Amino acid sequence: MAEPLLEVTGLETRFFTADGVVKAVNGISYTVGRGEILAIVGESGCGKSVGVMSFIRLIPEPPGKVTAGEVIFQGQDLLKMDKETIRKVRGKHIAMIFQDPMTSLNPVLTIGHQITQALKLHLGMNKEQARNRAIELLELVNIPEASGRIDDYAHQFSGGMRQRVMIAMALSCDPTLLIADEPTTALDVTIQAQIVKLVRRLRDELGMAIIWITHDLGVVAGFAERVAVMYAGSIVEEALVEALYGTPAHPYTIGLLGSLPRLDMLREERLTSIDGMPPDLIALPRGCPFAPRCSFVIDRCRKEQPPLEAVAVGHKVACWIDLSTRRQR
C-alpha cells in the first residue's frame, strides 16, 4: 500500500437518544494511502457515512458524540483539533461529495457563487480570480459551455450535471483526500458510469486519495483498489478488490456478492438474499452482530465478537469460521 495519508484507529461514535444509546460506529480501524481509492460498502444504516462524518467533525453534537478513537491525517489527530482548525482542514485538505446534489446545493444562489466561496475563504482569491477558477473547474468536470452556465442555478441542471458541479466544488481547493458519499445513488446507470469514470480520471490527473462510500459492490468492482465491508457499525472484512471478489471470507460479503447480477450467470442460477434483518443498534447482540442471519453460525459466534484479523496478505476478516474449510479458526 502507498504511504498512509489517513489512519483511523478504534473509532467509536454514539448517538444519545430518548430510546437509548445508538452504537453507530464500533471501533473501526483502517488506513488510506496517498492516491489510493478505498471503497467502504454495506447496507443502509451500517455506519458507513457516520464513520467518515465523525472524523471530519460533521456529527451533530448533541445527540452524537465520538466516544473513542484516533484519526491521524498528515501527522495530526483530527479528533483533537479545535473547531477553527478543523474548519480550515475541511474543504481545503479534505473535501466531501454528498449523496443528493439537489439538497446539498443552495437553490437561491448561483452555481458560480457557491464554488467561489471556498476559493475566497481557503485560497484568498479575489472575485475575478475565483470566477475564472470556477469556470476552469466546471470545464474540468465536463460541464459544457461552462463560462455561460456559471451564473445558472441548481434547478437549471440535470441530476448528473448537478453531481458534476458538486465534484467541481469538492475539487476547488485541490484536496489530498476526497470523500464521496454514495454520489451516484440518485442517478441512472448510464450517468453512474460517467461519474465513476470522471472521478477515476480526476484521481489519476490530480493524485488525490478517495474514500468511496456505497451500498453497491457492483459499482466499485472496476474502480476501487481496496474494499472495507461494514455491518452494524463494524468492519467485517477488508481486502484488495481482486481478493474480495475472488475469495470472500465473511458470510455477509458472500451474501452481498450473491445478490449481484453477473453476465456469466447461467439461466438456472438465481440471485440470493440474506435472511433476517440487521440488528437494533441500541441493543446489539452479545457476540457477532451477523450471527442471527448467518448460515455458518456456531455457539462461539453468539458469545464472542470476532476481531478483524489477517487471513492473507492484505486480507482481513472478522469471523470465527474459515469458510474455505468450514472449520473454526
C-alpha positions in Angstrom: 0.0 0.0 0.0 1.1 3.6 -0.6 2.3 5.8 2.2 -0.6 6.3 4.7 -2.4 9.6 4.3 -5.2 8.8 6.8 -5.0 6.3 9.7 -8.3 5.6 11.6 -7.8 3.6 14.8 -10.6 2.4 17.1 -13.2 5.0 16.1 -16.4 4.8 18.1 -19.5 7.1 17.6 -22.6 7.1 19.7 -26.0 8.8 19.5 -27.6 9.5 22.8 -31.4 9.4 22.2 -34.6 9.1 24.3 -34.8 5.5 23.3 -31.3 4.6 24.3 -27.7 4.8 23.1 -27.3 4.1 19.4 -24.0 2.3 18.8 -23.5 3.7 15.2 -19.7 3.0 14.8 -18.0 0.4 16.9 -14.2 0.6 17.0 -13.4 0.7 13.2 -9.8 0.9 12.0 -8.4 1.3 8.5 -5.9 3.3 6.5 -6.0 5.2 3.2 -2.8 5.6 1.2 -1.8 8.6 -0.8 -3.5 8.4 -4.2 -5.5 5.3 -3.2 -9.2 4.6 -3.7 -10.8 2.8 -0.8 -14.4 1.7 -1.0 -16.5 1.4 2.1 -19.5 -0.8 1.4 -22.5 -2.1 3.3 -26.3 -1.9 3.6 -28.1 1.3 4.7 -27.6 2.1 8.4 -24.4 0.1 8.9 -22.3 3.2 9.8 -20.5 4.0 6.5 -21.4 7.7 6.4 -21.3 8.2 10.1 -17.8 6.9 10.2 -16.4 9.4 7.9 -18.5 12.3 9.1 -17.2 11.5 12.6 -13.6 12.2 11.7 -14.3 15.4 9.7 -16.4 16.5 12.7 -19.8 16.9 11.0 -21.7 14.8 13.5 -24.3 17.0 15.3 -23.5 17.3 19.0 -25.8 16.5 20.7 -27.1 13.8 20.1 -24.0 12.4 18.5 -20.6 12.1 20.1 -17.3 10.5 19.1 -16.5 8.5 22.2 -13.2 6.8 21.3 -10.5 6.6 18.6 -7.7 8.4 16.9 -7.7 9.7 13.3 -4.3 10.8 12.1 -4.3 12.9 8.9 -1.0 14.2 7.7 0.5 13.8 11.1 -2.3 15.4 13.1 -5.2 13.9 15.0 -8.4 15.3 13.5 -10.4 14.5 16.6 -8.3 16.7 18.8 -8.4 19.8 16.6 -10.4 22.8 17.7 -13.4 24.0 15.6 -11.4 26.7 13.8 -8.6 24.3 12.8 -10.8 21.5 11.6 -12.8 24.1 9.6 -9.6 25.0 7.7 -8.9 21.3 7.0 -12.4 20.7 5.6 -12.8 21.9 2.1 -9.1 22.6 1.6 -7.4 19.3 2.5 -10.4 17.0 2.9 -13.4 17.5 0.7 -16.7 15.7 0.5 -19.3 15.0 -2.2 -22.7 14.3 -0.6 -25.3 11.9 -1.7 -28.0 14.2 -3.1 -26.8 17.2 -5.0 -30.2 18.9 -5.1 -30.4 19.2 -1.3 -26.6 19.9 -1.0 -26.7 22.8 -3.4 -28.3 26.1 -2.3 -31.3 26.7 -4.6 -31.2 30.5 -4.3 -27.5 31.0 -5.0 -25.9 30.6 -8.4 -23.5 27.7 -9.0 -20.7 30.2 -9.5 -21.3 31.9 -6.2 -21.2 28.6 -4.4 -18.0 27.4 -5.9 -16.2 30.7 -5.5 -17.0 30.9 -1.7 -14.5 28.1 -0.9 -11.8 29.7 -3.2 -12.1 33.0 -1.5 -12.2 31.5 2.0 -9.4 28.9 1.7 -7.2 30.3 -1.1 -7.6 34.0 -0.6 -8.6 34.7 -4.2 -10.3 37.9 -5.3 -13.7 37.9 -7.1 -12.2 37.8 -10.6 -9.7 35.1 -9.8 -12.3 32.9 -8.1 -14.7 33.3 -11.0 -12.0 32.3 -13.6 -11.0 29.3 -11.4 -14.7 28.2 -11.0 -15.0 28.2 -14.8 -11.9 26.1 -15.1 -13.3 23.6 -12.5 -16.6 23.3 -14.4 -14.7 22.6 -17.6 -12.6 20.0 -15.7 -15.7 18.1 -14.8 -17.1 18.3 -18.4 -19.8 20.9 -17.9 -20.5 22.2 -21.5 -20.3 25.9 -22.1 -19.0 26.4 -18.5 -18.5 30.2 -18.9 -22.1 30.6 -19.9 -23.5 28.4 -17.2 -21.7 29.6 -14.2 -24.5 32.0 -13.3 -27.2 29.4 -13.5 -29.0 27.9 -10.5 -29.1 24.3 -9.4 -32.6 23.6 -10.8 -31.3 24.5 -14.3 -29.0 21.5 -14.3 -29.9 17.8 -14.7 -29.1 15.3 -11.9 -25.9 14.2 -13.5 -24.8 17.8 -14.1 -25.6 18.8 -10.5 -23.4 16.0 -9.3 -20.6 17.2 -11.6 -21.0 20.7 -10.0 -20.6 19.1 -6.5 -17.4 17.4 -7.7 -16.1 20.7 -9.0 -16.9 22.3 -5.6 -15.1 19.5 -3.8 -12.0 19.8 -6.1 -11.9 23.6 -5.9 -9.0 23.8 -3.3 -7.1 20.7 -4.6 -7.8 18.4 -1.6 -5.5 15.5 -0.8 -8.4 13.4 0.3 -11.9 13.3 -1.4 -14.8 11.6 0.3 -17.6 10.6 -2.0 -20.8 9.6 0.0 -22.9 7.5 -2.4 -22.6 10.1 -5.1 -24.3 8.0 -7.8 -27.3 6.6 -5.8 -29.9 9.0 -7.3 -28.6 8.7 -10.8 -29.5 6.2 -13.6 -26.9 3.6 -14.5 -25.5 5.4 -17.6 -24.9 8.6 -15.6 -23.5 6.5 -12.7 -20.9 5.1 -15.1 -20.0 8.5 -16.3 -19.5 9.9 -12.8 -17.3 6.9 -11.8 -15.2 7.3 -14.9 -14.9 11.1 -14.2 -13.8 10.6 -10.6 -11.3 8.0 -11.6 -9.8 10.3 -14.3 -9.6 13.2 -11.9 -7.8 10.9 -9.3 -5.3 9.9 -12.0 -4.7 13.6 -13.0 -4.7 15.2 -9.6 -3.3 12.4 -7.4 -5.7 12.7 -4.6 -6.9 9.8 -2.4 -10.6 8.8 -2.4 -12.9 7.2 0.1 -15.9 6.0 -1.9 -19.0 5.1 0.2 -21.6 2.9 -1.4 -24.1 0.1 -0.7 -23.4 -1.4 -4.2 -20.5 -3.7 -4.6 -21.0 -3.7 -8.3 -20.1 0.0 -8.6 -16.7 -0.4 -7.1 -15.6 -3.7 -8.9 -13.5 -1.9 -11.5 -13.0 1.3 -9.6 -11.6 0.9 -6.1 -8.3 -0.7 -5.2 -9.3 -1.9 -1.7 -12.7 -2.5 -0.1 -13.8 -2.4 3.5 -17.2 -4.1 4.2 -19.2 -2.8 7.1 -22.0 -4.4 9.1 -23.8 -3.0 12.2 -21.1 -0.4 12.8 -18.1 -2.7 12.4 -15.7 -3.6 9.6 -16.2 -7.3 9.0 -13.9 -7.7 6.0 -11.2 -5.7 4.3 -9.2 -6.8 1.2 -7.9 -5.8 -2.2 -10.7 -5.8 -4.8 -9.5 -8.9 -6.6 -9.3 -10.9 -3.3 -12.7 -9.7 -2.1 -14.5 -10.7 -5.2 -12.4 -13.8 -5.9 -12.2 -15.3 -2.3 -14.6 -13.6 0.0 -14.0 -14.7 3.6 -17.0 -13.4 5.5 -20.6 -14.8 5.2 -22.0 -11.2 4.9 -19.7 -10.4 2.0 -20.7 -13.7 0.3 -24.3 -12.7 0.7 -23.7 -9.2 -0.8 -21.9 -10.7 -3.8 -24.6 -13.3 -4.3 -27.2 -10.6 -4.7 -25.3 -9.0 -7.7 -26.4 -10.0 -11.2 -23.5 -11.2 -13.3 -23.0 -11.5 -17.1 -21.7 -15.1 -16.7 -24.7 -16.3 -14.7 -26.3 -19.5 -16.0 -30.0 -19.4 -16.9 -30.9 -21.7 -13.9 -28.9 -19.6 -11.4 -30.8 -17.3 -9.1 -29.7 -14.3 -7.1 -29.6 -14.9 -3.4 -30.8 -12.9 -0.5 -29.7 -12.6 3.2 -32.3 -13.8 5.5 -33.4 -11.8 8.5 -32.9 -8.1 9.4 -30.0 -6.0 10.6 -29.7 -5.8 14.4 -31.0 -3.0 16.5 -28.0 -0.7 17.1 -29.4 0.2 20.5 -29.4 -3.4 21.6 -26.6 -5.2 19.7 -26.3 -8.9 20.3 -23.6 -10.1 22.6 -21.4 -11.8 20.1 -21.0 -11.4 16.3 -23.7 -8.9 15.1 -24.2 -11.0 12.0 -24.8 -14.3 13.9 -28.6 -14.2 13.8 -28.5 -14.1 10.0 -25.5 -16.3 9.3 -25.8 -19.9 7.9 -22.3 -20.8 9.3 -23.1 -19.8 12.9 -21.6 -21.7 15.8 -22.0 -21.3 19.6 -18.9 -19.1 19.9 -20.4 -16.6 17.4 -23.3 -15.9 19.8 -20.9 -15.3 22.8 -17.8 -13.5 21.4 -17.4 -10.9 18.7 -14.5 -11.9 16.4 -11.7 -9.4 15.9 -10.7 -8.2 12.5 -7.6 -10.4 11.8 -5.4 -11.1 8.8 -6.1 -14.3 6.8 -3.8 -13.5 3.9 -1.6 -10.6 2.8 -3.8 -7.5 2.7 -6.9 -9.5 3.6 -8.6 -9.2 7.0 -11.8 -10.8 8.2 -13.8 -10.8 11.5 -15.2 -14.3 11.6 -14.7 -17.4 13.7 -15.2 -19.7 10.8 -12.7 -20.4 8.0 -15.1 -20.6 5.1 -12.6 -22.4 2.8 -12.5 -25.4 5.3 -15.8 -24.8 7.1 -13.9 -25.2 10.4 -13.4 -22.9 13.4 -10.3 -20.7 13.2 
